[in-house]
Amino acid sequence: MAKIKPSQGSPYARIMGVGGYRPTRVVPNEVILEKIDSSDEWIRSRSGIATRHWASPEETVAAMSVEAAGKAIANAGIRPEQIGAVIVSTVSHFRQTPAIATEIADKLGTGRPAAFDISAGCAGFGYGLTLAKGMIVDGSAEYALVIGVERLSDLTDLEDRKTAFLFGDGAGAVVVGPAKEPGIGPSVWGSEGDKAETIKQTVGWDEYRIGDVSKLPVNTDGEVKFPAITQEGQAVFRWAVFEMAKVAQQALDAAGISADDLDVFIPHQANMRIIDSMVKTLKLPEHVTVARDVETTGNTSAASIPLAMERLLATGEAKSGDTALVIGFGAGLVYAATVVTLP
């Protein structure tokens, strides 16, 4: 029986560079209030969101990804052709095939890397980071590019009072590469499919194609609405606050550190109340910097963690070498948490 040669990868992996892209249009709550019966005060008190970015027709999923990834590659100090894998997490690329990752890889000039999309909602960046780490350690890629990108304005029902104010657009990216010591801790990830109905697309593409007005949501003009994201806010809030704090603690335990050892906490930017509740439950010390990018960026799903990471480093609120806990959670319901060293 022939023996398979063992993989020749790096013993460890780390994040080497990060980049982000926010669309140029800034949308205040006043614009959202044109279609729903609410107030700026109510939106801020319920979500912490004051503004969000919405993409123009030219700011496509691919275009935003290329901008963010280009910055990450430059910050990592490597050449695009050294990238051996491109992983894109998104739920707002509307072509079933081919994967948008292949187009992005080509536009970046990466050569012929492995390139594929994943759909894991707001936990997608964490899923991609785990996959990239495995590739580096396995030796199937020397450097991997992980992109979280969304145009959630395309999937927002502006007449839905529960969700119209939540979502924004943007792209965040990191380069993962070899390391001499651990830079990405063990991942704590999983799913609770019995709660899938709490965050979902309103109707399937097949149902929308049929266009039966008697069975589909319609707008105030009686026209069939484009599929959108909807959620049961209170159920999601309770799950995130109580269950995700446990997952975050498990990630700390798996990395062999305590909350006192942290420098930075970067949770998925879903809601300021969720973030503040997790900080309290985890008993994070005052010295820990907490990402609160949601106030001006909104919920960008898979893009939220790398965008928040990039902003903390750019503003100096976090610095290279800091120890950070990152956790994403959302539709599925799915989650992923790990401890990383910031690039």
XYZ file of C-alpha atoms in Angstrom:
343
model
C 0.000 0.000 0.000
C 1.409 3.380 -1.023
C 1.912 6.023 1.635
C 0.637 9.561 1.017
C 3.227 12.263 1.501
C 2.350 14.518 4.459
C 1.401 18.142 3.886
C 4.225 20.665 3.994
C 2.529 23.724 5.399
C 3.389 26.277 8.059
C 2.963 25.211 11.683
C 0.833 28.307 12.329
C -1.066 31.056 10.531
C -1.757 34.731 11.161
C -3.544 37.730 9.688
C -0.932 39.724 7.787
C -2.921 42.633 6.401
C -6.423 44.089 6.443
C -8.315 46.401 4.096
C -11.780 47.868 3.841
C -14.078 49.711 1.469
C -17.158 51.747 2.359
C -19.380 53.126 -0.417
C -19.245 56.883 -0.887
C -22.945 57.509 -0.196
C -23.714 58.028 3.485
C -27.374 57.470 4.372
C -28.711 59.022 7.615
C -31.737 57.743 9.474
C -33.820 60.567 8.018
C -33.759 58.835 4.633
C -35.012 55.596 6.175
C -37.855 57.466 7.881
C -39.282 58.449 4.503
C -40.778 54.952 4.176
C -41.467 53.808 7.756
C -43.341 55.181 10.748
C -40.534 55.639 13.248
C -38.058 58.242 14.514
C -34.349 58.872 14.600
C -34.434 58.521 18.383
C -36.186 55.132 18.175
C -33.697 53.769 15.615
C -30.703 54.935 17.643
C -32.089 53.583 20.900
C -32.971 50.184 19.404
C -29.891 49.646 17.254
C -27.298 52.354 17.883
C -27.250 53.122 14.155
C -27.055 56.743 13.012
C -25.862 56.291 9.422
C -24.963 53.569 6.963
C -23.329 53.380 3.516
C -25.272 52.366 0.389
C -23.519 51.362 -2.811
C -24.013 53.028 -6.169
C -24.565 50.921 -9.309
C -20.814 51.120 -9.975
C -19.941 49.913 -6.472
C -20.669 46.274 -7.196
C -19.839 43.311 -4.982
C -16.776 42.671 -7.153
C -15.665 46.323 -7.300
C -15.882 46.825 -3.525
C -14.076 43.529 -2.935
C -11.212 44.455 -5.263
C -10.747 47.780 -3.451
C -10.706 46.196 0.007
C -8.556 43.237 -1.052
C -6.032 45.468 -2.799
C -5.459 47.354 0.450
C -5.146 44.121 2.437
C -2.580 42.702 0.007
C -0.558 45.935 0.069
C -0.665 46.050 3.870
C 0.489 42.424 4.019
C 3.533 43.321 1.938
C 3.045 40.595 -0.651
C 2.277 40.504 -4.386
C -1.171 39.521 -5.716
C 0.291 36.568 -7.591
C 1.395 35.057 -4.269
C -2.233 34.532 -3.238
C -3.062 30.843 -3.446
C -6.731 31.014 -2.443
C -9.516 33.598 -2.587
C -12.475 32.998 -0.265
C -15.452 35.336 -0.546
C -18.295 35.351 1.963
C -21.449 37.050 0.691
C -25.214 36.595 0.460
C -25.729 39.476 -1.973
C -24.027 38.242 -5.151
C -27.072 37.464 -7.268
C -25.579 35.160 -9.876
C -25.869 31.510 -8.958
C -22.716 30.779 -10.928
C -19.839 31.394 -11.400
C -18.546 32.264 -7.949
C -17.773 35.979 -7.655
C -14.447 34.957 -6.092
C -13.164 33.924 -9.518
C -13.878 37.371 -10.996
C -12.297 39.115 -8.020
C -9.192 36.915 -8.210
C -8.779 37.736 -11.883
C -9.205 41.487 -11.383
C -6.622 41.435 -8.606
C -4.085 39.727 -10.854
C -3.650 36.757 -8.551
C -2.976 34.226 -11.298
C -4.725 30.873 -10.836
C -5.666 30.539 -7.149
C -8.391 28.388 -5.673
C -11.417 30.684 -5.643
C -14.866 30.084 -4.195
C -17.787 31.714 -2.397
C -19.297 30.723 0.924
C -22.728 31.594 2.315
C -22.666 31.814 6.088
C -24.358 35.149 6.652
C -22.934 37.322 9.397
C -20.603 34.519 10.534
C -19.124 34.242 7.030
C -15.897 36.082 7.768
C -15.158 33.741 10.672
C -15.898 30.717 8.501
C -13.579 32.038 5.794
C -10.837 32.788 8.303
C -10.993 29.223 9.617
C -10.786 27.784 6.112
C -7.846 30.037 5.237
C -5.962 29.054 8.374
C -6.410 25.394 7.459
C -5.014 26.007 3.977
C -1.907 27.700 5.336
C -1.225 24.986 7.903
C -2.022 22.248 5.369
C 0.278 23.780 2.763
C -2.323 24.033 0.009
C -1.751 27.803 -0.122
C 1.074 30.005 1.122
C -1.216 33.021 1.380
C -5.013 33.149 1.373
C -7.316 36.108 0.871
C -10.557 36.237 2.882
C -13.196 38.768 1.821
C -16.494 39.615 3.466
C -18.652 41.731 1.154
C -22.299 42.756 1.002
C -24.714 45.000 -0.883
C -27.524 44.510 1.607
C -29.291 47.626 0.343
C -30.355 45.358 -2.546
C -32.028 42.998 -0.061
C -33.631 45.581 2.207
C -37.382 46.141 2.302
C -37.580 49.864 3.027
C -41.216 49.450 4.100
C -40.336 46.862 6.764
C -40.182 48.784 10.043
C -38.294 45.929 11.735
C -35.330 45.845 9.340
C -35.308 48.903 7.042
C -32.812 50.794 9.215
C -30.406 47.917 9.897
C -28.417 47.149 6.797
C -25.492 48.751 4.997
C -23.028 47.943 2.227
C -19.260 47.460 2.183
C -16.319 45.094 1.892
C -13.568 44.008 4.249
C -10.626 41.729 3.517
C -7.643 40.112 5.211
C -4.590 38.246 3.989
C -3.767 35.117 5.976
C -0.255 33.714 5.791
C 2.352 31.583 7.578
C 3.565 32.335 11.094
C 6.202 31.081 13.510
C 3.787 31.210 16.434
C -0.016 31.045 16.695
C -1.755 34.134 15.308
C -5.222 32.619 14.845
C -6.634 30.541 17.665
C -8.917 27.511 17.547
C -12.318 28.231 16.029
C -15.551 27.702 17.901
C -18.177 27.476 15.179
C -21.490 25.813 14.612
C -25.149 26.170 13.702
C -28.641 25.971 15.156
C -30.794 25.131 12.172
C -33.934 24.794 14.256
C -33.865 28.606 14.481
C -33.444 29.168 10.734
C -36.789 30.956 10.404
C -35.695 33.823 12.647
C -33.549 35.389 9.892
C -34.421 34.563 6.315
C -35.139 35.759 2.796
C -38.787 36.701 2.455
C -39.409 34.539 -0.649
C -37.265 32.214 -2.750
C -36.041 33.213 -6.199
C -38.247 30.511 -7.704
C -41.345 31.926 -6.026
C -40.410 35.438 -7.095
C -39.970 34.310 -10.692
C -43.525 32.967 -10.769
C -44.731 36.330 -9.485
C -48.132 35.250 -8.155
C -49.355 38.440 -6.462
C -51.832 36.466 -4.383
C -48.990 34.582 -2.670
C -46.158 37.160 -2.582
C -45.512 40.324 -0.555
C -46.521 43.519 -2.337
C -45.598 47.165 -1.764
C -47.961 50.064 -1.165
C -48.502 50.350 -4.926
C -49.616 46.712 -5.173
C -46.428 45.606 -6.942
C -44.635 42.380 -6.024
C -41.726 43.157 -3.727
C -38.188 42.052 -4.559
C -36.966 39.353 -2.130
C -35.565 40.879 1.046
C -34.092 39.905 4.387
C -36.478 39.695 7.298
C -35.964 38.700 10.903
C -37.655 38.181 14.232
C -35.791 40.862 16.132
C -36.541 39.867 19.726
C -35.738 36.190 19.148
C -32.461 37.058 17.441
C -31.582 39.542 20.190
C -32.125 36.994 22.961
C -30.140 34.333 21.106
C -27.231 36.675 20.393
C -27.032 38.073 23.909
C -27.326 34.829 25.854
C -25.914 32.166 23.548
C -23.163 34.066 21.735
C -21.569 35.267 24.948
C -21.130 31.576 25.793
C -19.519 30.929 22.391
C -17.199 33.904 22.886
C -16.117 32.527 26.250
C -15.496 29.130 24.653
C -13.204 30.794 22.112
C -11.251 32.441 24.916
C -10.957 29.104 26.710
C -9.851 27.336 23.521
C -7.128 29.941 23.008
C -5.982 29.473 26.592
C -6.552 33.073 27.637
C -8.992 35.029 29.800
C -10.889 38.259 29.229
C -8.150 40.059 31.159
C -5.639 39.050 28.458
C -7.626 40.703 25.669
C -6.760 44.039 24.115
C -9.637 44.257 21.636
C -13.154 42.836 21.178
C -14.556 42.820 17.616
C -18.047 41.310 17.532
C -20.278 41.262 14.474
C -21.713 44.756 14.125
C -25.382 43.826 14.292
C -26.740 46.044 17.009
C -25.190 48.281 19.682
C -27.406 46.819 22.404
C -26.183 43.307 21.577
C -22.561 44.487 21.665
C -22.978 46.238 25.019
C -24.779 43.233 26.507
C -22.012 40.857 25.406
C -19.369 43.142 26.925
C -21.267 43.045 30.215
C -21.848 39.282 30.172
C -18.207 38.545 29.328
C -17.120 40.987 32.073
C -14.577 42.591 29.789
C -12.143 44.886 31.621
C -12.210 48.623 30.881
C -8.864 48.435 29.067
C -10.390 46.291 26.282
C -11.173 48.315 23.161
C -14.621 47.416 21.812
C -15.528 47.852 18.131
C -18.713 49.912 17.733
C -18.515 50.538 14.007
C -22.236 49.778 13.690
C -23.084 53.386 14.581
C -21.866 54.760 11.249
C -21.713 51.631 9.082
C -24.829 49.676 10.004
C -25.029 45.915 9.762
C -22.903 44.772 6.806
C -23.153 41.052 7.601
C -20.003 39.210 6.446
C -18.127 42.501 5.961
C -18.717 43.877 9.453
C -15.806 42.305 11.360
C -12.997 43.101 8.876
C -14.421 46.614 8.352
C -14.456 47.207 12.107
C -10.957 45.756 12.434
C -9.636 47.999 9.682
C -11.150 51.113 11.270
C -9.767 50.347 14.745
C -6.263 49.977 13.316
C -6.597 53.070 11.120
C -7.750 55.274 14.010
C -5.135 53.932 16.417
C -7.750 52.554 18.817
C -6.088 49.173 18.237
C -2.517 48.438 17.235
C -0.491 45.762 15.521
C 0.151 42.806 17.814
C -2.957 43.327 19.943
C -4.885 40.243 20.996
C -8.471 40.384 19.729
C -11.551 38.244 20.179
C -13.720 38.163 17.040
C -17.185 36.623 16.808
C -19.770 36.560 14.035
C -23.338 35.301 14.268
C -26.460 35.426 12.150
C -28.736 33.747 9.604
C -28.801 29.986 9.811
C -28.482 30.458 12.703
C -24.698 30.150 12.490
C -21.757 31.429 14.482
C -17.957 31.494 14.522
C -15.548 32.873 17.113
C -11.776 32.879 17.516
C -8.910 34.827 19.066
C -6.471 36.517 16.675
C -3.377 38.671 16.774
C -4.022 41.895 14.864
C -1.765 42.580 11.859
